[in-house]
Amino acid sequence: AQKVTQAQTEISVVEKEDVTLDCVYETRDTTYYLFWYKQPPSGELVFLIRRNSFDEQNEISGRYSWNFQKSTSSFNFTITASQVVDSAVYFCALSEAGSNDYKLSFGAGTTVTVRA
Amino acid sequence: DSGVTQTPKHLITATGQRVTLRCSPRSGDLSVYWYQQSLDQGLQFLIQYYNGEERAKGNILERFSAQQFPDLHSELNLSSLELGDSALYFCASSRLAGGPVDEQFFGPGTRLTVL
């Protein structure tokens, strides 16, 4: 079963628009970790954020913000005032403490295209 | 730059062949993880080594094998290659065996094309 679902395959916006990427996860563990990674056209995976299951505080880092809601098993990511350099594939990932291996289970990714 | 290096960057080979992908973790990191990113399967975990020992196994085919050497670099061996093995192979490393603050740092990937 898919543990991380990113329902949006592609999102296209015009520069300066806000864009929100949805991530829904599934786990039976009470302790788990959620991540967002960015994969720009150059191909490398860039770590953006890690959240543990006990910390539901929203987080803001510059133009990026994250909304973690355990009640809906969601960990959404918003880019405010998007820029062309934000064009990339964004992956949400889950790591479950109960599995004892902490491997990352990735969603399918959302391709964000920001047009000038 | 994450500090994780992978060689080669690109690899083109034919079906039925065997290739070896190499990963050098960040200095001091004991764990190495291998992931495969393909159009069909997305990004998926293959295998983890910690301090030379296999720690966890994911969706790794029997035709694939990996090892971690005493100097902690790792190699992923892919044999009897098929067209569907064409993918971007990422290596990641972490300080420990995995855990709440044991962040994985990803290398730039090796793009394998099987013709």
PDB file of C-alpha atoms in Angstrom:
ATOM      1  CA  ALA A   1       0.000   0.000   0.000  1.00  0.00           C
ATOM      2  CA  GLN A   2       1.166   3.491  -0.812  1.00  0.00           C
ATOM      3  CA  LYS A   3       2.356   5.103   2.385  1.00  0.00           C
ATOM      4  CA  VAL A   4       2.735   8.595   0.989  1.00  0.00           C
ATOM      5  CA  THR A   5       0.299  10.067  -1.483  1.00  0.00           C
ATOM      6  CA  GLN A   6       0.934  13.199  -3.437  1.00  0.00           C
ATOM      7  CA  ALA A   7      -2.239  13.526  -5.434  1.00  0.00           C
ATOM      8  CA  GLN A   8      -1.076  16.460  -7.515  1.00  0.00           C
ATOM      9  CA  THR A   9       1.099  15.291 -10.386  1.00  0.00           C
ATOM     10  CA  GLU A  10       1.830  18.711 -11.830  1.00  0.00           C
ATOM     11  CA  ILE A  11       1.175  22.284 -10.817  1.00  0.00           C
ATOM     12  CA  SER A  12       1.839  25.278 -13.032  1.00  0.00           C
ATOM     13  CA  VAL A  13       1.753  28.816 -11.668  1.00  0.00           C
ATOM     14  CA  VAL A  14       2.830  32.265 -12.673  1.00  0.00           C
ATOM     15  CA  GLU A  15       5.624  33.908 -10.749  1.00  0.00           C
ATOM     16  CA  LYS A  16       4.584  35.474  -7.449  1.00  0.00           C
ATOM     17  CA  GLU A  17       1.607  33.163  -7.051  1.00  0.00           C
ATOM     18  CA  ASP A  18       1.450  30.954  -3.999  1.00  0.00           C
ATOM     19  CA  VAL A  19       1.465  27.213  -4.504  1.00  0.00           C
ATOM     20  CA  THR A  20       0.472  24.518  -2.025  1.00  0.00           C
ATOM     21  CA  LEU A  21       1.598  20.934  -2.390  1.00  0.00           C
ATOM     22  CA  ASP A  22      -0.480  18.261  -0.709  1.00  0.00           C
ATOM     23  CA  CYS A  23       0.945  15.244   1.064  1.00  0.00           C
ATOM     24  CA  VAL A  24      -1.121  12.568   2.785  1.00  0.00           C
ATOM     25  CA  TYR A  25       0.601   9.738   4.616  1.00  0.00           C
ATOM     26  CA  GLU A  26      -0.402   6.448   6.116  1.00  0.00           C
ATOM     27  CA  THR A  27       1.252   4.746   9.066  1.00  0.00           C
ATOM     28  CA  ARG A  28       0.386   2.712  12.143  1.00  0.00           C
ATOM     29  CA  ASP A  29       3.423   3.924  14.020  1.00  0.00           C
ATOM     30  CA  THR A  30       2.989   6.561  16.680  1.00  0.00           C
ATOM     31  CA  THR A  31       6.519   7.788  16.094  1.00  0.00           C
ATOM     32  CA  TYR A  32       7.379   8.739  12.573  1.00  0.00           C
ATOM     33  CA  TYR A  33       9.103  11.457  10.598  1.00  0.00           C
ATOM     34  CA  LEU A  34       7.978  13.405   7.591  1.00  0.00           C
ATOM     35  CA  PHE A  35      10.212  15.066   5.061  1.00  0.00           C
ATOM     36  CA  TRP A  36      10.080  17.263   2.023  1.00  0.00           C
ATOM     37  CA  TYR A  37      12.766  17.096  -0.647  1.00  0.00           C
ATOM     38  CA  LYS A  38      13.234  19.205  -3.738  1.00  0.00           C
ATOM     39  CA  GLN A  39      14.622  17.795  -6.976  1.00  0.00           C
ATOM     40  CA  PRO A  40      15.551  20.599  -9.389  1.00  0.00           C
ATOM     41  CA  PRO A  41      16.135  19.909 -13.088  1.00  0.00           C
ATOM     42  CA  SER A  42      19.785  19.170 -12.323  1.00  0.00           C
ATOM     43  CA  GLY A  43      18.601  15.979 -10.594  1.00  0.00           C
ATOM     44  CA  GLU A  44      20.003  16.086  -7.085  1.00  0.00           C
ATOM     45  CA  LEU A  45      17.746  15.675  -4.056  1.00  0.00           C
ATOM     46  CA  VAL A  46      17.762  18.647  -1.736  1.00  0.00           C
ATOM     47  CA  PHE A  47      16.510  18.258   1.827  1.00  0.00           C
ATOM     48  CA  LEU A  48      13.979  20.921   2.835  1.00  0.00           C
ATOM     49  CA  ILE A  49      12.476  19.915   6.159  1.00  0.00           C
ATOM     50  CA  ARG A  50      12.033  17.096   8.677  1.00  0.00           C
ATOM     51  CA  ARG A  51       9.142  16.900  11.109  1.00  0.00           C
ATOM     52  CA  ASN A  52       8.543  14.340  13.846  1.00  0.00           C
ATOM     53  CA  SER A  53       5.099  13.048  14.716  1.00  0.00           C
ATOM     54  CA  PHE A  54       5.068  14.735  18.104  1.00  0.00           C
ATOM     55  CA  ASP A  55       5.623  18.208  16.779  1.00  0.00           C
ATOM     56  CA  GLU A  56       2.559  19.597  15.075  1.00  0.00           C
ATOM     57  CA  GLN A  57       3.736  23.159  15.048  1.00  0.00           C
ATOM     58  CA  ASN A  58       3.655  24.743  11.654  1.00  0.00           C
ATOM     59  CA  GLU A  59       6.961  25.976  10.381  1.00  0.00           C
ATOM     60  CA  ILE A  60       7.975  28.851   8.188  1.00  0.00           C
ATOM     61  CA  SER A  61      11.342  29.232   6.535  1.00  0.00           C
ATOM     62  CA  GLY A  62      11.540  32.224   4.269  1.00  0.00           C
ATOM     63  CA  ARG A  63       9.018  31.704   1.493  1.00  0.00           C
ATOM     64  CA  TYR A  64       8.427  28.090   2.515  1.00  0.00           C
ATOM     65  CA  SER A  65       5.901  26.969   5.082  1.00  0.00           C
ATOM     66  CA  TRP A  66       4.635  23.616   6.227  1.00  0.00           C
ATOM     67  CA  ASN A  67       1.300  22.638   7.735  1.00  0.00           C
ATOM     68  CA  PHE A  68       1.343  19.362   9.663  1.00  0.00           C
ATOM     69  CA  GLN A  69      -2.033  17.978  10.749  1.00  0.00           C
ATOM     70  CA  LYS A  70      -2.056  14.575  12.404  1.00  0.00           C
ATOM     71  CA  SER A  71      -5.861  14.520  12.450  1.00  0.00           C
ATOM     72  CA  THR A  72      -5.919  14.362   8.662  1.00  0.00           C
ATOM     73  CA  SER A  73      -2.513  12.672   8.232  1.00  0.00           C
ATOM     74  CA  SER A  74      -1.350  15.522   6.084  1.00  0.00           C
ATOM     75  CA  PHE A  75       1.877  17.449   5.776  1.00  0.00           C
ATOM     76  CA  ASN A  76       1.308  20.155   3.209  1.00  0.00           C
ATOM     77  CA  PHE A  77       3.933  22.494   1.824  1.00  0.00           C
ATOM     78  CA  THR A  78       3.335  26.038   0.610  1.00  0.00           C
ATOM     79  CA  ILE A  79       5.654  28.194  -1.445  1.00  0.00           C
ATOM     80  CA  THR A  80       4.714  31.841  -1.095  1.00  0.00           C
ATOM     81  CA  ALA A  81       5.394  34.308  -3.900  1.00  0.00           C
ATOM     82  CA  SER A  82       6.827  31.607  -6.125  1.00  0.00           C
ATOM     83  CA  GLN A  83       9.871  32.226  -8.283  1.00  0.00           C
ATOM     84  CA  VAL A  84      11.135  30.569 -11.434  1.00  0.00           C
ATOM     85  CA  VAL A  85      13.922  28.946  -9.390  1.00  0.00           C
ATOM     86  CA  ASP A  86      11.252  27.066  -7.445  1.00  0.00           C
ATOM     87  CA  SER A  87      10.528  24.989 -10.539  1.00  0.00           C
ATOM     88  CA  ALA A  88      11.328  21.435  -9.502  1.00  0.00           C
ATOM     89  CA  VAL A  89       9.845  18.133  -8.475  1.00  0.00           C
ATOM     90  CA  TYR A  90       8.931  18.083  -4.800  1.00  0.00           C
ATOM     91  CA  PHE A  91       8.788  14.853  -2.847  1.00  0.00           C
ATOM     92  CA  CYS A  92       7.146  14.162   0.456  1.00  0.00           C
ATOM     93  CA  ALA A  93       8.608  11.217   2.381  1.00  0.00           C
ATOM     94  CA  LEU A  94       7.868   9.194   5.500  1.00  0.00           C
ATOM     95  CA  SER A  95      10.203   7.389   7.854  1.00  0.00           C
ATOM     96  CA  GLU A  96       8.660   5.048  10.419  1.00  0.00           C
ATOM     97  CA  ALA A  97      10.411   4.429  13.712  1.00  0.00           C
ATOM     98  CA  GLY A  98       8.681   1.076  14.185  1.00  0.00           C
ATOM     99  CA  SER A  99      10.302  -0.383  11.107  1.00  0.00           C
ATOM    100  CA  ASN A 100      13.663   0.031  12.820  1.00  0.00           C
ATOM    101  CA  ASP A 101      15.367   0.892   9.575  1.00  0.00           C
ATOM    102  CA  TYR A 102      14.250   4.474   9.100  1.00  0.00           C
ATOM    103  CA  LYS A 103      14.175   4.068   5.354  1.00  0.00           C
ATOM    104  CA  LEU A 104      12.428   6.840   3.477  1.00  0.00           C
ATOM    105  CA  SER A 105       9.191   6.022   1.695  1.00  0.00           C
ATOM    106  CA  PHE A 106       8.640   8.643  -0.963  1.00  0.00           C
ATOM    107  CA  GLY A 107       5.508   9.898  -2.603  1.00  0.00           C
ATOM    108  CA  ALA A 108       5.300  10.049  -6.376  1.00  0.00           C
ATOM    109  CA  GLY A 109       6.309  13.687  -6.422  1.00  0.00           C
ATOM    110  CA  THR A 110       4.670  16.872  -7.641  1.00  0.00           C
ATOM    111  CA  THR A 111       6.211  18.755 -10.537  1.00  0.00           C
ATOM    112  CA  VAL A 112       6.007  22.495  -9.994  1.00  0.00           C
ATOM    113  CA  THR A 113       6.514  24.791 -12.938  1.00  0.00           C
ATOM    114  CA  VAL A 114       6.754  28.495 -12.237  1.00  0.00           C
ATOM    115  CA  ARG A 115       6.368  30.637 -15.346  1.00  0.00           C
ATOM    116  CA  ALA A 116       7.836  34.104 -15.583  1.00  0.00           C
TER     117      ALA A 116
ATOM    118  CA  ASP B   1      27.141  19.913  -2.092  1.00  0.00           C
ATOM    119  CA  SER B   2      26.022  17.203   0.328  1.00  0.00           C
ATOM    120  CA  GLY B   3      29.470  15.648   0.685  1.00  0.00           C
ATOM    121  CA  VAL B   4      28.250  12.332  -0.747  1.00  0.00           C
ATOM    122  CA  THR B   5      29.938  11.409  -4.010  1.00  0.00           C
ATOM    123  CA  GLN B   6      28.746   8.957  -6.617  1.00  0.00           C
ATOM    124  CA  THR B   7      30.526   7.655  -9.667  1.00  0.00           C
ATOM    125  CA  PRO B   8      30.000   7.492 -12.511  1.00  0.00           C
ATOM    126  CA  LYS B   9      27.537  10.283 -13.223  1.00  0.00           C
ATOM    127  CA  HIS B  10      26.218   8.590 -16.310  1.00  0.00           C
ATOM    128  CA  LEU B  11      26.399   5.017 -17.473  1.00  0.00           C
ATOM    129  CA  ILE B  12      25.144   3.603 -20.744  1.00  0.00           C
ATOM    130  CA  THR B  13      25.194  -0.120 -21.268  1.00  0.00           C
ATOM    131  CA  ALA B  14      23.383  -2.938 -23.019  1.00  0.00           C
ATOM    132  CA  THR B  15      20.862  -5.475 -21.827  1.00  0.00           C
ATOM    133  CA  GLY B  16      22.392  -8.478 -20.162  1.00  0.00           C
ATOM    134  CA  GLN B  17      25.442  -6.603 -18.954  1.00  0.00           C
ATOM    135  CA  ARG B  18      26.645  -5.984 -15.432  1.00  0.00           C
ATOM    136  CA  VAL B  19      27.581  -2.626 -13.920  1.00  0.00           C
ATOM    137  CA  THR B  20      28.896  -1.336 -10.620  1.00  0.00           C
ATOM    138  CA  LEU B  21      27.872   1.965  -9.091  1.00  0.00           C
ATOM    139  CA  ARG B  22      30.065   3.489  -6.447  1.00  0.00           C
ATOM    140  CA  CYS B  23      29.219   5.718  -3.502  1.00  0.00           C
ATOM    141  CA  SER B  24      31.459   7.482  -1.006  1.00  0.00           C
ATOM    142  CA  PRO B  25      29.579   8.688   2.072  1.00  0.00           C
ATOM    143  CA  ARG B  26      30.214  11.926   3.907  1.00  0.00           C
ATOM    144  CA  SER B  27      33.205  11.815   6.167  1.00  0.00           C
ATOM    145  CA  GLY B  28      32.227  10.146   9.435  1.00  0.00           C
ATOM    146  CA  ASP B  29      28.946   8.709   8.193  1.00  0.00           C
ATOM    147  CA  LEU B  30      28.490   5.022   8.913  1.00  0.00           C
ATOM    148  CA  SER B  31      25.318   4.271   6.975  1.00  0.00           C
ATOM    149  CA  VAL B  32      24.843   4.126   3.242  1.00  0.00           C
ATOM    150  CA  TYR B  33      21.439   3.834   1.591  1.00  0.00           C
ATOM    151  CA  TRP B  34      20.666   3.082  -2.044  1.00  0.00           C
ATOM    152  CA  TYR B  35      17.542   4.348  -3.774  1.00  0.00           C
ATOM    153  CA  GLN B  36      16.276   3.887  -7.314  1.00  0.00           C
ATOM    154  CA  GLN B  37      14.284   6.532  -9.145  1.00  0.00           C
ATOM    155  CA  SER B  38      12.511   5.243 -12.231  1.00  0.00           C
ATOM    156  CA  LEU B  39       9.557   6.471 -14.230  1.00  0.00           C
ATOM    157  CA  ASP B  40       7.561   3.367 -13.356  1.00  0.00           C
ATOM    158  CA  GLN B  41       8.324   2.948  -9.674  1.00  0.00           C
ATOM    159  CA  GLY B  42       9.195   6.460  -8.575  1.00  0.00           C
ATOM    160  CA  LEU B  43      11.757   6.841  -5.818  1.00  0.00           C
ATOM    161  CA  GLN B  44      12.160   3.658  -3.854  1.00  0.00           C
ATOM    162  CA  PHE B  45      14.498   2.376  -1.195  1.00  0.00           C
ATOM    163  CA  LEU B  46      16.705  -0.529  -2.197  1.00  0.00           C
ATOM    164  CA  ILE B  47      19.061  -1.337   0.655  1.00  0.00           C
ATOM    165  CA  GLN B  48      20.954   0.083   3.634  1.00  0.00           C
ATOM    166  CA  TYR B  49      24.372  -0.779   4.999  1.00  0.00           C
ATOM    167  CA  TYR B  50      25.622   0.267   8.391  1.00  0.00           C
ATOM    168  CA  ASN B  51      29.276  -0.029   9.277  1.00  0.00           C
ATOM    169  CA  GLY B  52      29.814  -2.792   6.760  1.00  0.00           C
ATOM    170  CA  GLU B  53      26.731  -4.838   7.562  1.00  0.00           C
ATOM    171  CA  GLU B  54      23.430  -5.013   5.752  1.00  0.00           C
ATOM    172  CA  ARG B  55      20.906  -3.146   7.916  1.00  0.00           C
ATOM    173  CA  ALA B  56      17.691  -3.047   5.939  1.00  0.00           C
ATOM    174  CA  LYS B  57      16.384  -4.279   2.649  1.00  0.00           C
ATOM    175  CA  GLY B  58      13.710  -2.781   0.467  1.00  0.00           C
ATOM    176  CA  ASN B  59      12.525  -3.555  -3.029  1.00  0.00           C
ATOM    177  CA  ILE B  60      15.847  -4.767  -4.308  1.00  0.00           C
ATOM    178  CA  LEU B  61      15.859  -7.322  -7.088  1.00  0.00           C
ATOM    179  CA  GLU B  62      17.854 -10.535  -6.745  1.00  0.00           C
ATOM    180  CA  ARG B  63      19.911  -9.427  -9.736  1.00  0.00           C
ATOM    181  CA  PHE B  64      21.118  -6.497  -7.668  1.00  0.00           C
ATOM    182  CA  SER B  65      23.555  -6.696  -4.798  1.00  0.00           C
ATOM    183  CA  ALA B  66      25.459  -4.238  -2.682  1.00  0.00           C
ATOM    184  CA  GLN B  67      28.258  -4.136  -0.202  1.00  0.00           C
ATOM    185  CA  GLN B  68      29.973  -1.677   2.078  1.00  0.00           C
ATOM    186  CA  PHE B  69      33.716  -1.845   2.402  1.00  0.00           C
ATOM    187  CA  PRO B  70      35.936  -1.230   5.458  1.00  0.00           C
ATOM    188  CA  ASP B  71      36.563   2.332   4.309  1.00  0.00           C
ATOM    189  CA  LEU B  72      32.750   2.708   4.307  1.00  0.00           C
ATOM    190  CA  HIS B  73      32.340   3.315   0.614  1.00  0.00           C
ATOM    191  CA  SER B  74      29.637   1.233  -0.990  1.00  0.00           C
ATOM    192  CA  GLU B  75      29.055  -0.391  -4.324  1.00  0.00           C
ATOM    193  CA  LEU B  76      25.790  -1.394  -5.936  1.00  0.00           C
ATOM    194  CA  ASN B  77      26.134  -4.170  -8.461  1.00  0.00           C
ATOM    195  CA  LEU B  78      23.457  -4.598 -11.100  1.00  0.00           C
ATOM    196  CA  SER B  79      23.612  -7.689 -13.276  1.00  0.00           C
ATOM    197  CA  SER B  80      21.687  -9.196 -16.189  1.00  0.00           C
ATOM    198  CA  LEU B  81      20.485  -5.708 -16.913  1.00  0.00           C
ATOM    199  CA  GLU B  82      17.086  -5.148 -18.448  1.00  0.00           C
ATOM    200  CA  LEU B  83      15.618  -2.113 -20.141  1.00  0.00           C
ATOM    201  CA  GLY B  84      13.513  -1.476 -17.059  1.00  0.00           C
ATOM    202  CA  ASP B  85      16.594  -1.033 -14.925  1.00  0.00           C
ATOM    203  CA  SER B  86      17.207   2.311 -16.577  1.00  0.00           C
ATOM    204  CA  ALA B  87      16.903   4.789 -13.749  1.00  0.00           C
ATOM    205  CA  LEU B  88      18.621   7.323 -11.567  1.00  0.00           C
ATOM    206  CA  TYR B  89      20.333   5.588  -8.664  1.00  0.00           C
ATOM    207  CA  PHE B  90      20.875   7.645  -5.555  1.00  0.00           C
ATOM    208  CA  CYS B  91      23.125   6.939  -2.669  1.00  0.00           C
ATOM    209  CA  ALA B  92      22.535   8.606   0.680  1.00  0.00           C
ATOM    210  CA  SER B  93      24.551   8.516   3.867  1.00  0.00           C
ATOM    211  CA  SER B  94      23.825   9.182   7.512  1.00  0.00           C
ATOM    212  CA  ARG B  95      25.888   9.409  10.647  1.00  0.00           C
ATOM    213  CA  LEU B  96      24.408   6.437  12.475  1.00  0.00           C
ATOM    214  CA  ALA B  97      22.200   3.430  11.763  1.00  0.00           C
ATOM    215  CA  GLY B  98      19.161   5.588  11.277  1.00  0.00           C
ATOM    216  CA  GLY B  99      16.952   7.350  13.745  1.00  0.00           C
ATOM    217  CA  PRO B 100      15.114  10.503  14.648  1.00  0.00           C
ATOM    218  CA  VAL B 101      17.912  12.938  14.023  1.00  0.00           C
ATOM    219  CA  ASP B 102      19.977  10.820  11.675  1.00  0.00           C
ATOM    220  CA  GLU B 103      19.430  12.809   8.519  1.00  0.00           C
ATOM    221  CA  GLN B 104      20.139  11.221   5.187  1.00  0.00           C
ATOM    222  CA  PHE B 105      22.263  13.256   2.801  1.00  0.00           C
ATOM    223  CA  PHE B 106      21.867  12.391  -0.850  1.00  0.00           C
ATOM    224  CA  GLY B 107      24.517  12.181  -3.524  1.00  0.00           C
ATOM    225  CA  PRO B 108      24.018  13.569  -7.033  1.00  0.00           C
ATOM    226  CA  GLY B 109      22.957  10.203  -8.436  1.00  0.00           C
ATOM    227  CA  THR B 110      24.140   7.926 -11.220  1.00  0.00           C
ATOM    228  CA  ARG B 111      21.980   7.872 -14.308  1.00  0.00           C
ATOM    229  CA  LEU B 112      21.927   4.388 -15.800  1.00  0.00           C
ATOM    230  CA  THR B 113      20.652   3.867 -19.310  1.00  0.00           C
ATOM    231  CA  VAL B 114      20.205   0.320 -20.547  1.00  0.00           C
ATOM    232  CA  LEU B 115      19.868   0.018 -24.326  1.00  0.00           C
TER     233      LEU B 115
END
